[in-house]
Amino acid sequence: MKRNVLIIGAGGVAHVVAHKCAQNNKLLGDIHIASRTLSKCEAIIDSIKEKNNLQHPGILKAHQLDAFDIEATKALIRSTNSQIVINVGTPFLNMSVLEACIGTGAAYLDTAIHEEPDLICETPPWYANYEWKRAEACEKAGVTAVLGVGFDPGVVNAYARFAYDNYFDKVDSIDIIDINAGNHGRYFATNFDPEINFREFIETVWSWEDNKWKASQMFEHSKEWDMPIIGKSVAYLTGHDEIHSLSHFLDVPNIRFWMGFGEHYINVFNVLKNLGLLSEKPVRTARGVEIVPLEVVKAVLPDPASLAPGYTGKTCIGDLVKGSKDGQEKEVFLYNSCDHEACYKEVGSQAISYTAGVPAVAAAILIADGTWDAKRMVNVEEQDPAPFISLMNTMGLVTRIKDEYGDRVLDPMRDLPVQEPVKIRA
Ligand code: NDP
């Protein structure tokens, strides 16, 4: 049993993580929120109290922390007796926070791959550039580190593993499709940290095709997908974290990530990019001030957390897995659809933050009760996906499956293996 959670960061995702930890504090114990700006941690605590989301009277405390400071982070982990650290700060912090966990023995979770501020779209597989270099250190220290356990990466990795294990003899392709059909009503905004959001799309798009890395340009390849609940949607081949671990752990020749963008987003993105305003390289202004254009764009855009009130519509994110079973071609689509307004009502957040935050807390619960306490570094697809998907079904993120038997809720703890009897009866 591991208890007491330290949440790092106080942005949109941290807000959801804190609410969900509070809803499960009987098992998780004390909850500490630490970030650069103390007032943002305090505001999250106020909103938990306002929504009456604390399951059980317990400790809920805000701390100021610069998480680049490994010694300060270690000291906070120790002084709060935190055995689980959920890192939902900027991805630039990952390696520092991981180091603090290795130094203290606390379990580590994050929802995005590590990034260095001045490097974009590094050589694939991205996990090998930073995180996997510390795998041996985690194993030596007996530290559980679950990498990329948001929705994508995260839940989509679990979907891939679940489909791979249970529905196929051979998988030919996994297409991860992420569509946000919601409307925030602003002229332009990103749904999570704008700096990180843009960095995903600036340079080479890496996809896994015929068992090798293939490079393309952003917005070079698009496809219309007929999605459950939200209907036909155009999505573009995009580089994304999960391809960089799934291609390593699963024997699947084609793994691609598709993200939906409206024409307006693409136009604004192209203007900003062509003007050089998405550059991560510093420039000097006429007044002699050195600035990073991308950081300026982030500073003027709406804070993603501020989009939540009034956000309408739904997301649909899932894995279309194709292959063969018993000599027959087969495909399944595992997915979740999330409603922006319902998320706001429950925890005061929009659905993108919600879909990223809930899985991190589900994983923390599974570490706390021992089910996922691997005592080494793992990507999500290395863990048993069944308890994870099943637990999220009870936490507001319900998984559905669409295949030749129809479209229905998937409870992996009950519905294994594939629902053959249904086919026989039909
Ligand atoms: P935000 O930008 O809203 O929040 C980031 C937080 O990190 C801010 O509170 C910021 O502090 C804090 N922070 C930055 N630097 C430091 C530091 N040195 N020490 C302590 N805290 C610091 O981002 P989001 O909440 O939208 O995203 C959080 C993470 O979740 C990101 O890694 C993002 O990529 C990931 N994500 C993952 C998704 C998934 O499905 N897997 C989906 C969406 C996001 P301050 O408030 O002072 O700026």
Tab-separated table of C-alpha atoms and ligand atoms in Angstrom:
chain	number	residue	atom	x	y	z
A	1	MET	CA	0.000	0.000	0.000
A	2	LYS	CA	1.303	3.448	-0.920
A	3	ARG	CA	-0.336	6.569	0.508
A	4	ASN	CA	-0.255	10.370	0.323
A	5	VAL	CA	-0.088	12.143	-2.999
A	6	LEU	CA	1.991	15.128	-4.067
A	7	ILE	CA	0.602	16.804	-7.199
A	8	ILE	CA	3.115	18.936	-9.106
A	9	GLY	CA	1.674	21.798	-11.189
A	10	ALA	CA	-1.507	23.814	-10.737
A	11	GLY	CA	-2.776	24.135	-14.305
A	12	GLY	CA	-5.835	22.672	-16.031
A	13	VAL	CA	-4.827	19.026	-15.648
A	14	ALA	CA	-3.628	19.467	-12.053
A	15	HIS	CA	-7.053	20.932	-11.217
A	16	VAL	CA	-8.747	17.686	-12.328
A	17	VAL	CA	-6.104	15.491	-10.693
A	18	ALA	CA	-6.604	17.288	-7.384
A	19	HIS	CA	-10.411	16.966	-7.528
A	20	LYS	CA	-10.203	13.273	-8.388
A	21	CYS	CA	-7.626	12.584	-5.666
A	22	ALA	CA	-9.931	14.387	-3.218
A	23	GLN	CA	-12.836	12.178	-4.321
A	24	ASN	CA	-10.641	9.159	-3.492
A	25	ASN	CA	-8.750	10.390	-0.427
A	26	LYS	CA	-9.846	7.493	1.801
A	27	LEU	CA	-7.458	5.295	-0.158
A	28	LEU	CA	-4.970	7.936	-1.325
A	29	GLY	CA	-4.526	9.754	2.011
A	30	ASP	CA	-3.122	13.287	2.284
A	31	ILE	CA	-3.186	15.456	-0.826
A	32	HIS	CA	-0.548	18.129	-1.447
A	33	ILE	CA	-0.489	20.468	-4.429
A	34	ALA	CA	2.815	22.157	-5.253
A	35	SER	CA	3.508	24.572	-8.060
A	36	ARG	CA	5.423	27.686	-9.042
A	37	THR	CA	2.493	29.984	-8.190
A	38	LEU	CA	1.081	29.288	-4.728
A	39	SER	CA	-2.189	31.165	-5.353
A	40	LYS	CA	-3.087	28.733	-8.170
A	41	CYS	CA	-2.671	25.758	-5.779
A	42	GLU	CA	-4.847	27.542	-3.229
A	43	ALA	CA	-7.512	28.264	-5.855
A	44	ILE	CA	-7.703	24.529	-6.651
A	45	ILE	CA	-8.170	23.715	-2.970
A	46	ASP	CA	-10.929	26.337	-2.719
A	47	SER	CA	-12.724	24.808	-5.707
A	48	ILE	CA	-12.510	21.291	-4.195
A	49	LYS	CA	-14.112	22.630	-1.025
A	50	GLU	CA	-16.693	24.602	-2.966
A	51	LYS	CA	-17.757	21.525	-4.921
A	52	ASN	CA	-17.637	19.411	-1.794
A	53	ASN	CA	-15.387	16.940	-3.541
A	54	LEU	CA	-13.421	15.721	-0.531
A	55	GLN	CA	-14.546	12.136	0.080
A	56	HIS	CA	-13.373	12.042	3.674
A	57	PRO	CA	-12.026	14.725	6.106
A	58	GLY	CA	-8.279	14.879	5.470
A	59	ILE	CA	-5.228	16.930	4.618
A	60	LEU	CA	-5.404	19.112	1.504
A	61	LYS	CA	-2.494	21.558	1.366
A	62	ALA	CA	-0.883	24.020	-1.061
A	63	HIS	CA	2.890	24.536	-1.429
A	64	GLN	CA	5.107	26.839	-3.465
A	65	LEU	CA	7.775	24.853	-5.358
A	66	ASP	CA	10.191	25.320	-8.212
A	67	ALA	CA	10.242	21.707	-9.376
A	68	PHE	CA	13.432	22.234	-11.385
A	69	ASP	CA	15.048	22.275	-7.937
A	70	ILE	CA	15.500	18.545	-7.300
A	71	GLU	CA	16.635	18.962	-3.674
A	72	ALA	CA	13.624	21.174	-2.848
A	73	THR	CA	11.306	18.630	-4.482
A	74	LYS	CA	12.896	15.782	-2.511
A	75	ALA	CA	12.532	17.783	0.697
A	76	LEU	CA	8.828	18.378	-0.013
A	77	ILE	CA	8.235	14.693	-0.819
A	78	ARG	CA	9.851	13.781	2.498
A	79	SER	CA	8.197	16.449	4.636
A	80	THR	CA	4.738	15.560	3.291
A	81	ASN	CA	5.387	11.778	3.529
A	82	SER	CA	4.198	11.498	-0.062
A	83	GLN	CA	4.639	8.033	-1.535
A	84	ILE	CA	3.047	8.961	-4.855
A	85	VAL	CA	3.980	11.976	-7.001
A	86	ILE	CA	1.707	12.957	-9.892
A	87	ASN	CA	3.673	15.284	-12.131
A	88	VAL	CA	1.285	17.419	-14.167
A	89	GLY	CA	3.471	20.479	-14.443
A	90	THR	CA	5.070	21.467	-17.724
A	91	PRO	CA	6.874	18.541	-19.458
A	92	PHE	CA	10.166	20.463	-19.107
A	93	LEU	CA	10.069	19.352	-15.442
A	94	ASN	CA	9.792	15.604	-15.982
A	95	MET	CA	13.398	14.562	-15.535
A	96	SER	CA	13.872	16.744	-12.445
A	97	VAL	CA	10.755	15.393	-10.748
A	98	LEU	CA	11.636	11.822	-11.733
A	99	GLU	CA	15.090	12.313	-10.190
A	100	ALA	CA	13.495	13.516	-6.948
A	101	CYS	CA	11.340	10.374	-6.898
A	102	ILE	CA	14.332	8.105	-7.511
A	103	GLY	CA	16.079	9.898	-4.640
A	104	THR	CA	13.195	9.442	-2.209
A	105	GLY	CA	11.593	6.165	-3.344
A	106	ALA	CA	8.249	7.807	-4.177
A	107	ALA	CA	6.248	6.470	-7.132
A	108	TYR	CA	6.272	8.786	-10.166
A	109	LEU	CA	3.518	9.416	-12.730
A	110	ASP	CA	3.316	11.893	-15.597
A	111	THR	CA	1.049	12.549	-18.574
A	112	ALA	CA	3.482	13.777	-21.240
A	113	ILE	CA	6.959	12.969	-22.515
A	114	HIS	CA	9.940	14.999	-21.289
A	115	GLU	CA	10.915	17.992	-23.385
A	116	GLU	CA	13.916	20.295	-23.388
A	117	PRO	CA	12.938	23.937	-23.994
A	118	ASP	CA	15.326	24.510	-26.920
A	119	LEU	CA	14.816	21.170	-28.725
A	120	ILE	CA	11.760	20.145	-30.767
A	121	CYS	CA	10.819	16.815	-32.387
A	122	GLU	CA	13.967	14.959	-31.481
A	123	THR	CA	15.120	11.622	-32.909
A	124	PRO	CA	12.589	8.808	-32.394
A	125	PRO	CA	11.834	6.942	-30.240
A	126	TRP	CA	11.503	9.994	-28.005
A	127	TYR	CA	11.363	8.019	-24.740
A	128	ALA	CA	14.903	6.747	-25.420
A	129	ASN	CA	16.257	10.318	-25.370
A	130	TYR	CA	15.415	10.935	-21.708
A	131	GLU	CA	13.072	8.716	-19.674
A	132	TRP	CA	14.319	5.237	-20.615
A	133	LYS	CA	17.875	6.310	-19.743
A	134	ARG	CA	16.704	6.336	-16.100
A	135	ALA	CA	14.922	2.941	-16.256
A	136	GLU	CA	17.834	1.113	-14.638
A	137	ALA	CA	18.036	3.688	-11.841
A	138	CYS	CA	14.300	3.211	-11.147
A	139	GLU	CA	14.692	-0.554	-11.031
A	140	LYS	CA	17.690	-0.324	-8.684
A	141	ALA	CA	15.777	1.994	-6.352
A	142	GLY	CA	12.570	-0.082	-6.655
A	143	VAL	CA	10.752	3.024	-7.859
A	144	THR	CA	7.501	2.679	-9.783
A	145	ALA	CA	7.445	5.230	-12.617
A	146	VAL	CA	4.423	5.158	-14.921
A	147	LEU	CA	5.117	7.261	-17.997
A	148	GLY	CA	2.497	9.100	-20.009
A	149	VAL	CA	-0.649	8.161	-18.129
A	150	GLY	CA	-3.076	10.827	-19.357
A	151	PHE	CA	-5.541	10.067	-22.145
A	152	ASP	CA	-3.247	10.343	-25.141
A	153	PRO	CA	-0.668	9.248	-24.224
A	154	GLY	CA	-2.118	6.989	-21.564
A	155	VAL	CA	-5.544	5.473	-22.012
A	156	VAL	CA	-4.930	5.001	-25.741
A	157	ASN	CA	-1.840	2.906	-24.884
A	158	ALA	CA	-4.003	0.738	-22.611
A	159	TYR	CA	-6.611	0.405	-25.389
A	160	ALA	CA	-3.890	-0.679	-27.814
A	161	ARG	CA	-2.588	-3.319	-25.415
A	162	PHE	CA	-6.095	-4.534	-24.551
A	163	ALA	CA	-7.069	-4.951	-28.202
A	164	TYR	CA	-3.692	-6.534	-29.036
A	165	ASP	CA	-4.060	-9.129	-26.249
A	166	ASN	CA	-7.733	-9.984	-26.580
A	167	TYR	CA	-9.182	-9.553	-30.035
A	168	PHE	CA	-6.511	-10.495	-32.582
A	169	ASP	CA	-4.063	-13.185	-33.650
A	170	LYS	CA	-2.178	-10.531	-35.568
A	171	VAL	CA	-2.530	-6.755	-35.502
A	172	ASP	CA	-1.699	-4.843	-38.694
A	173	SER	CA	-2.417	-1.274	-37.663
A	174	ILE	CA	-3.371	0.964	-34.781
A	175	ASP	CA	-4.766	4.390	-35.672
A	176	ILE	CA	-5.256	6.621	-32.653
A	177	ILE	CA	-7.834	9.288	-33.446
A	178	ASP	CA	-8.363	12.349	-31.251
A	179	ILE	CA	-11.259	14.668	-32.075
A	180	ASN	CA	-12.464	17.512	-29.920
A	181	ALA	CA	-15.833	18.527	-31.351
A	182	GLY	CA	-16.329	21.082	-28.582
A	183	ASN	CA	-16.643	24.849	-28.842
A	184	HIS	CA	-15.030	27.240	-26.335
A	185	GLY	CA	-16.348	30.377	-28.058
A	186	ARG	CA	-12.983	32.216	-28.097
A	187	TYR	CA	-11.330	33.584	-31.246
A	188	PHE	CA	-8.378	31.246	-30.724
A	189	ALA	CA	-7.175	29.108	-27.829
A	190	THR	CA	-5.423	25.805	-27.199
A	191	ASN	CA	-6.923	23.212	-24.871
A	192	PHE	CA	-3.725	22.660	-22.938
A	193	ASP	CA	-0.477	24.565	-22.446
A	194	PRO	CA	-0.147	26.515	-25.762
A	195	GLU	CA	3.630	26.233	-25.747
A	196	ILE	CA	3.527	22.435	-25.528
A	197	ASN	CA	0.537	22.247	-27.872
A	198	PHE	CA	2.323	24.159	-30.672
A	199	ARG	CA	5.621	22.363	-30.158
A	200	GLU	CA	3.799	19.126	-31.103
A	201	PHE	CA	3.031	20.487	-34.561
A	202	ILE	CA	5.973	22.637	-35.533
A	203	GLU	CA	8.405	20.192	-37.078
A	204	THR	CA	8.642	16.618	-38.361
A	205	VAL	CA	5.605	14.372	-37.946
A	206	TRP	CA	6.895	10.912	-37.021
A	207	SER	CA	4.671	7.902	-37.698
A	208	TRP	CA	5.408	4.174	-37.559
A	209	GLU	CA	4.827	2.641	-40.986
A	210	ASP	CA	5.904	-0.836	-42.159
A	211	ASN	CA	7.959	-1.274	-38.988
A	212	LYS	CA	10.029	1.860	-39.495
A	213	TRP	CA	9.877	5.553	-38.684
A	214	LYS	CA	8.452	7.717	-41.421
A	215	ALA	CA	8.804	11.493	-41.505
A	216	SER	CA	6.106	13.800	-42.910
A	217	GLN	CA	5.125	17.424	-42.610
A	218	MET	CA	2.305	18.689	-40.405
A	219	PHE	CA	-1.040	18.866	-42.261
A	220	GLU	CA	0.448	16.816	-45.136
A	221	HIS	CA	-1.864	13.814	-44.619
A	222	SER	CA	-5.507	14.012	-43.624
A	223	LYS	CA	-8.399	11.587	-43.486
A	224	GLU	CA	-12.108	11.759	-42.720
A	225	TRP	CA	-13.138	9.430	-39.898
A	226	ASP	CA	-16.699	8.446	-39.084
A	227	MET	CA	-16.615	8.783	-35.311
A	228	PRO	CA	-19.255	7.516	-32.882
A	229	ILE	CA	-21.306	10.244	-31.153
A	230	ILE	CA	-19.677	13.237	-32.941
A	231	GLY	CA	-19.947	12.020	-36.559
A	232	LYS	CA	-17.671	12.588	-39.553
A	233	SER	CA	-14.504	14.470	-38.657
A	234	VAL	CA	-11.314	15.326	-40.519
A	235	ALA	CA	-8.078	14.525	-38.702
A	236	TYR	CA	-4.442	15.075	-39.641
A	237	LEU	CA	-1.479	12.765	-39.225
A	238	THR	CA	0.365	14.163	-36.209
A	239	GLY	CA	3.487	13.215	-34.272
A	240	HIS	CA	2.662	12.110	-30.723
A	241	ASP	CA	4.255	10.524	-27.636
A	242	GLU	CA	2.449	7.189	-27.604
A	243	ILE	CA	3.778	6.039	-30.980
A	244	HIS	CA	7.260	6.180	-29.470
A	245	SER	CA	6.504	3.477	-26.889
A	246	LEU	CA	3.788	1.414	-28.614
A	247	SER	CA	6.117	0.770	-31.573
A	248	HIS	CA	8.683	-0.538	-29.081
A	249	PHE	CA	6.462	-2.778	-26.942
A	250	LEU	CA	3.847	-4.115	-29.394
A	251	ASP	CA	4.572	-6.096	-32.537
A	252	VAL	CA	2.451	-3.900	-34.824
A	253	PRO	CA	3.825	-2.667	-38.169
A	254	ASN	CA	1.709	0.493	-38.489
A	255	ILE	CA	0.952	2.913	-35.645
A	256	ARG	CA	-0.307	6.404	-36.413
A	257	PHE	CA	-1.817	9.303	-34.519
A	258	TRP	CA	-4.516	11.536	-36.036
A	259	MET	CA	-5.720	14.778	-34.527
A	260	GLY	CA	-8.754	16.792	-35.558
A	261	PHE	CA	-8.221	20.462	-36.455
A	262	GLY	CA	-10.720	22.965	-37.795
A	263	GLU	CA	-9.788	25.225	-40.723
A	264	HIS	CA	-9.658	28.231	-38.405
A	265	TYR	CA	-7.055	26.572	-36.147
A	266	ILE	CA	-4.929	25.651	-39.151
A	267	ASN	CA	-5.100	29.188	-40.597
A	268	VAL	CA	-4.081	30.839	-37.326
A	269	PHE	CA	-1.371	28.221	-36.744
A	270	ASN	CA	0.076	28.777	-40.239
A	271	VAL	CA	0.101	32.564	-39.851
A	272	LEU	CA	1.844	32.344	-36.467
A	273	LYS	CA	4.334	29.797	-37.787
A	274	ASN	CA	5.105	31.662	-41.006
A	275	LEU	CA	5.686	34.870	-39.056
A	276	GLY	CA	8.188	33.037	-36.849
A	277	LEU	CA	6.034	33.489	-33.750
A	278	LEU	CA	6.084	29.778	-32.908
A	279	SER	CA	9.875	29.629	-32.744
A	280	GLU	CA	11.482	28.281	-29.564
A	281	LYS	CA	14.721	30.128	-30.428
A	282	PRO	CA	15.247	33.465	-28.621
A	283	VAL	CA	15.164	36.734	-30.592
A	284	ARG	CA	16.357	40.200	-29.557
A	285	THR	CA	13.902	43.088	-29.763
A	286	ALA	CA	14.851	46.646	-30.830
A	287	ARG	CA	15.005	47.542	-27.110
A	288	GLY	CA	17.630	44.839	-26.608
A	289	VAL	CA	15.331	42.446	-24.742
A	290	GLU	CA	15.812	38.744	-25.485
A	291	ILE	CA	12.499	36.883	-25.813
A	292	VAL	CA	11.310	33.477	-27.032
A	293	PRO	CA	8.469	34.142	-29.546
A	294	LEU	CA	6.592	30.972	-28.530
A	295	GLU	CA	6.600	32.085	-24.884
A	296	VAL	CA	5.093	35.431	-25.911
A	297	VAL	CA	2.317	33.697	-27.865
A	298	LYS	CA	1.612	31.550	-24.797
A	299	ALA	CA	1.442	34.651	-22.599
A	300	VAL	CA	-1.193	36.357	-24.775
A	301	LEU	CA	-3.440	33.332	-25.410
A	302	PRO	CA	-6.197	32.328	-22.971
A	303	ASP	CA	-5.180	30.086	-20.077
A	304	PRO	CA	-6.597	26.649	-21.096
A	305	ALA	CA	-8.205	26.264	-17.660
A	306	SER	CA	-10.154	29.488	-18.249
A	307	LEU	CA	-11.976	27.930	-21.223
A	308	ALA	CA	-14.016	25.613	-19.009
A	309	PRO	CA	-17.072	27.793	-18.198
A	310	GLY	CA	-19.289	27.845	-21.265
A	311	TYR	CA	-17.352	25.145	-23.188
A	312	THR	CA	-19.912	23.017	-25.028
A	313	GLY	CA	-19.789	19.820	-27.073
A	314	LYS	CA	-17.955	16.531	-26.783
A	315	THR	CA	-14.633	14.836	-27.409
A	316	CYS	CA	-14.166	11.420	-28.943
A	317	ILE	CA	-10.767	9.766	-28.664
A	318	GLY	CA	-9.969	6.166	-29.425
A	319	ASP	CA	-7.941	3.420	-31.091
A	320	LEU	CA	-9.011	1.860	-34.379
A	321	VAL	CA	-7.224	-1.480	-34.390
A	322	LYS	CA	-7.152	-3.664	-37.491
A	323	GLY	CA	-5.795	-7.169	-37.988
A	324	SER	CA	-6.939	-10.749	-38.189
A	325	LYS	CA	-8.511	-13.365	-35.936
A	326	ASP	CA	-8.966	-17.028	-36.868
A	327	GLY	CA	-8.044	-16.218	-40.461
A	328	GLN	CA	-10.713	-13.482	-40.738
A	329	GLU	CA	-10.064	-9.759	-41.053
A	330	LYS	CA	-11.223	-7.883	-37.979
A	331	GLU	CA	-11.353	-4.359	-36.612
A	332	VAL	CA	-12.327	-2.870	-33.267
A	333	PHE	CA	-12.631	0.722	-32.119
A	334	LEU	CA	-12.076	1.323	-28.402
A	335	TYR	CA	-12.999	4.844	-27.377
A	336	ASN	CA	-14.260	7.344	-24.872
A	337	SER	CA	-16.461	10.351	-25.431
A	338	CYS	CA	-16.427	13.130	-22.881
A	339	ASP	CA	-18.794	16.070	-22.480
A	340	HIS	CA	-17.247	19.480	-21.721
A	341	GLU	CA	-20.283	20.726	-19.795
A	342	ALA	CA	-20.531	17.603	-17.647
A	343	CYS	CA	-16.834	17.917	-16.717
A	344	TYR	CA	-17.345	21.542	-15.761
A	345	LYS	CA	-20.296	20.632	-13.597
A	346	GLU	CA	-18.384	17.910	-11.758
A	347	VAL	CA	-14.951	19.472	-11.228
A	348	GLY	CA	-14.973	22.917	-12.895
A	349	SER	CA	-12.796	21.868	-15.878
A	350	GLN	CA	-13.065	21.352	-19.630
A	351	ALA	CA	-12.962	17.846	-21.107
A	352	ILE	CA	-9.360	17.904	-22.388
A	353	SER	CA	-8.013	18.525	-18.883
A	354	TYR	CA	-10.525	15.999	-17.525
A	355	THR	CA	-9.569	13.206	-19.914
A	356	ALA	CA	-5.885	13.764	-19.066
A	357	GLY	CA	-6.330	14.045	-15.287
A	358	VAL	CA	-8.684	11.164	-14.500
A	359	PRO	CA	-6.358	8.414	-15.886
A	360	ALA	CA	-3.430	9.740	-13.839
A	361	VAL	CA	-5.502	9.405	-10.664
A	362	ALA	CA	-6.795	5.961	-11.687
A	363	ALA	CA	-3.157	4.892	-12.117
A	364	ALA	CA	-2.278	6.396	-8.721
A	365	ILE	CA	-5.088	4.377	-7.124
A	366	LEU	CA	-3.764	1.211	-8.781
A	367	ILE	CA	-0.288	1.986	-7.455
A	368	ALA	CA	-1.705	2.728	-3.999
A	369	ASP	CA	-3.505	-0.629	-3.831
A	370	GLY	CA	-0.543	-2.521	-5.305
A	371	THR	CA	-2.114	-3.577	-8.625
A	372	TRP	CA	0.192	-1.394	-10.753
A	373	ASP	CA	3.048	-0.968	-8.272
A	374	ALA	CA	5.643	-2.360	-10.694
A	375	LYS	CA	8.699	-1.058	-8.779
A	376	ARG	CA	10.334	-0.131	-12.080
A	377	MET	CA	9.770	2.277	-14.965
A	378	VAL	CA	6.895	1.312	-17.255
A	379	ASN	CA	4.961	2.749	-20.144
A	380	VAL	CA	1.210	2.262	-19.800
A	381	GLU	CA	1.020	-0.617	-22.301
A	382	GLU	CA	3.388	-2.671	-20.122
A	383	GLN	CA	0.754	-2.795	-17.363
A	384	ASP	CA	-2.402	-4.938	-17.309
A	385	PRO	CA	-4.969	-2.636	-18.980
A	386	ALA	CA	-8.068	-4.418	-17.597
A	387	PRO	CA	-8.133	-3.011	-14.015
A	388	PHE	CA	-7.233	0.450	-15.344
A	389	ILE	CA	-10.056	0.598	-17.908
A	390	SER	CA	-12.471	-0.938	-15.425
A	391	LEU	CA	-11.606	1.574	-12.697
A	392	MET	CA	-11.964	4.555	-15.055
A	393	ASN	CA	-15.472	3.310	-15.931
A	394	THR	CA	-16.361	4.169	-12.333
A	395	MET	CA	-14.512	7.501	-12.300
A	396	GLY	CA	-16.216	9.409	-15.113
A	397	LEU	CA	-14.276	8.080	-18.127
A	398	VAL	CA	-16.303	5.261	-19.619
A	399	THR	CA	-14.750	3.082	-22.329
A	400	ARG	CA	-16.874	1.870	-25.205
A	401	ILE	CA	-16.117	-0.698	-27.872
A	402	LYS	CA	-17.441	-0.693	-31.411
A	403	ASP	CA	-17.014	-3.844	-33.474
A	404	GLU	CA	-19.074	-6.337	-35.504
A	405	TYR	CA	-21.280	-6.939	-32.431
A	406	GLY	CA	-22.268	-3.280	-32.057
A	407	ASP	CA	-21.333	-0.304	-29.911
A	408	ARG	CA	-21.404	-0.874	-26.141
A	409	VAL	CA	-19.704	-0.132	-22.820
A	410	LEU	CA	-16.595	-2.237	-22.306
A	411	ASP	CA	-16.040	-3.705	-18.873
A	412	PRO	CA	-12.781	-5.566	-19.372
A	413	MET	CA	-12.975	-7.377	-16.022
A	414	ARG	CA	-16.258	-9.025	-17.054
A	415	ASP	CA	-16.331	-9.051	-20.839
A	416	LEU	CA	-13.246	-11.115	-21.611
A	417	PRO	CA	-12.661	-12.613	-24.063
A	418	VAL	CA	-14.419	-11.227	-27.166
A	419	GLN	CA	-18.173	-11.602	-26.942
A	420	GLU	CA	-18.383	-14.733	-29.071
A	421	PRO	CA	-21.655	-16.007	-27.478
A	422	VAL	CA	-23.456	-12.895	-28.701
A	423	LYS	CA	-22.460	-13.758	-32.244
A	424	ILE	CA	-23.662	-17.356	-31.865
A	425	ARG	CA	-27.052	-16.244	-30.523
A	426	ALA	CA	-27.429	-13.716	-33.338
B	1	NDP	P1	-0.671	24.196	-17.664
B	1	NDP	O1	0.277	25.043	-18.443
B	1	NDP	O2	-2.062	24.664	-17.445
B	1	NDP	O3	-0.022	23.878	-16.229
B	1	NDP	C1	1.333	23.632	-16.029
B	1	NDP	C2	1.652	23.941	-14.577
B	1	NDP	O4	3.046	23.678	-14.345
B	1	NDP	C3	1.402	25.403	-14.216
B	1	NDP	O5	0.634	25.457	-13.044
B	1	NDP	C4	2.815	25.938	-13.987
B	1	NDP	O6	2.929	26.939	-13.024
B	1	NDP	C5	3.517	24.693	-13.481
B	1	NDP	N1	4.960	24.867	-13.552
B	1	NDP	C6	5.704	25.328	-14.598
B	1	NDP	N2	7.000	25.375	-14.258
B	1	NDP	C7	7.075	24.968	-12.983
B	1	NDP	C8	8.141	24.807	-12.062
B	1	NDP	N3	9.420	25.102	-12.402
B	1	NDP	N4	7.881	24.337	-10.835
B	1	NDP	C9	6.602	24.061	-10.464
B	1	NDP	N5	5.563	24.186	-11.276
B	1	NDP	C10	5.790	24.640	-12.530
B	1	NDP	O7	-0.679	22.771	-18.368
B	1	NDP	P2	-1.828	21.661	-18.375
B	1	NDP	O8	-2.379	21.517	-17.006
B	1	NDP	O9	-2.731	21.908	-19.497
B	1	NDP	O10	-0.948	20.356	-18.711
B	1	NDP	C11	-0.170	19.737	-17.707
B	1	NDP	C12	0.556	18.535	-18.295
B	1	NDP	O11	-0.389	17.619	-18.833
B	1	NDP	C13	1.475	18.913	-19.466
B	1	NDP	O12	2.609	18.087	-19.361
B	1	NDP	C14	0.676	18.531	-20.689
B	1	NDP	O13	1.492	18.251	-21.794
B	1	NDP	C15	-0.027	17.289	-20.167
B	1	NDP	N6	-1.257	16.923	-20.902
B	1	NDP	C16	-1.436	15.604	-21.194
B	1	NDP	C17	-2.552	15.181	-21.874
B	1	NDP	C18	-2.753	13.730	-22.133
B	1	NDP	O14	-3.874	13.327	-22.511
B	1	NDP	N7	-1.778	12.863	-21.969
B	1	NDP	C19	-3.576	16.136	-22.314
B	1	NDP	C20	-3.360	17.488	-21.855
B	1	NDP	C21	-2.209	17.857	-21.199
B	1	NDP	P3	2.354	28.432	-13.256
B	1	NDP	O15	0.916	28.261	-12.958
B	1	NDP	O16	3.069	29.279	-12.280
B	1	NDP	O17	2.652	28.776	-14.692
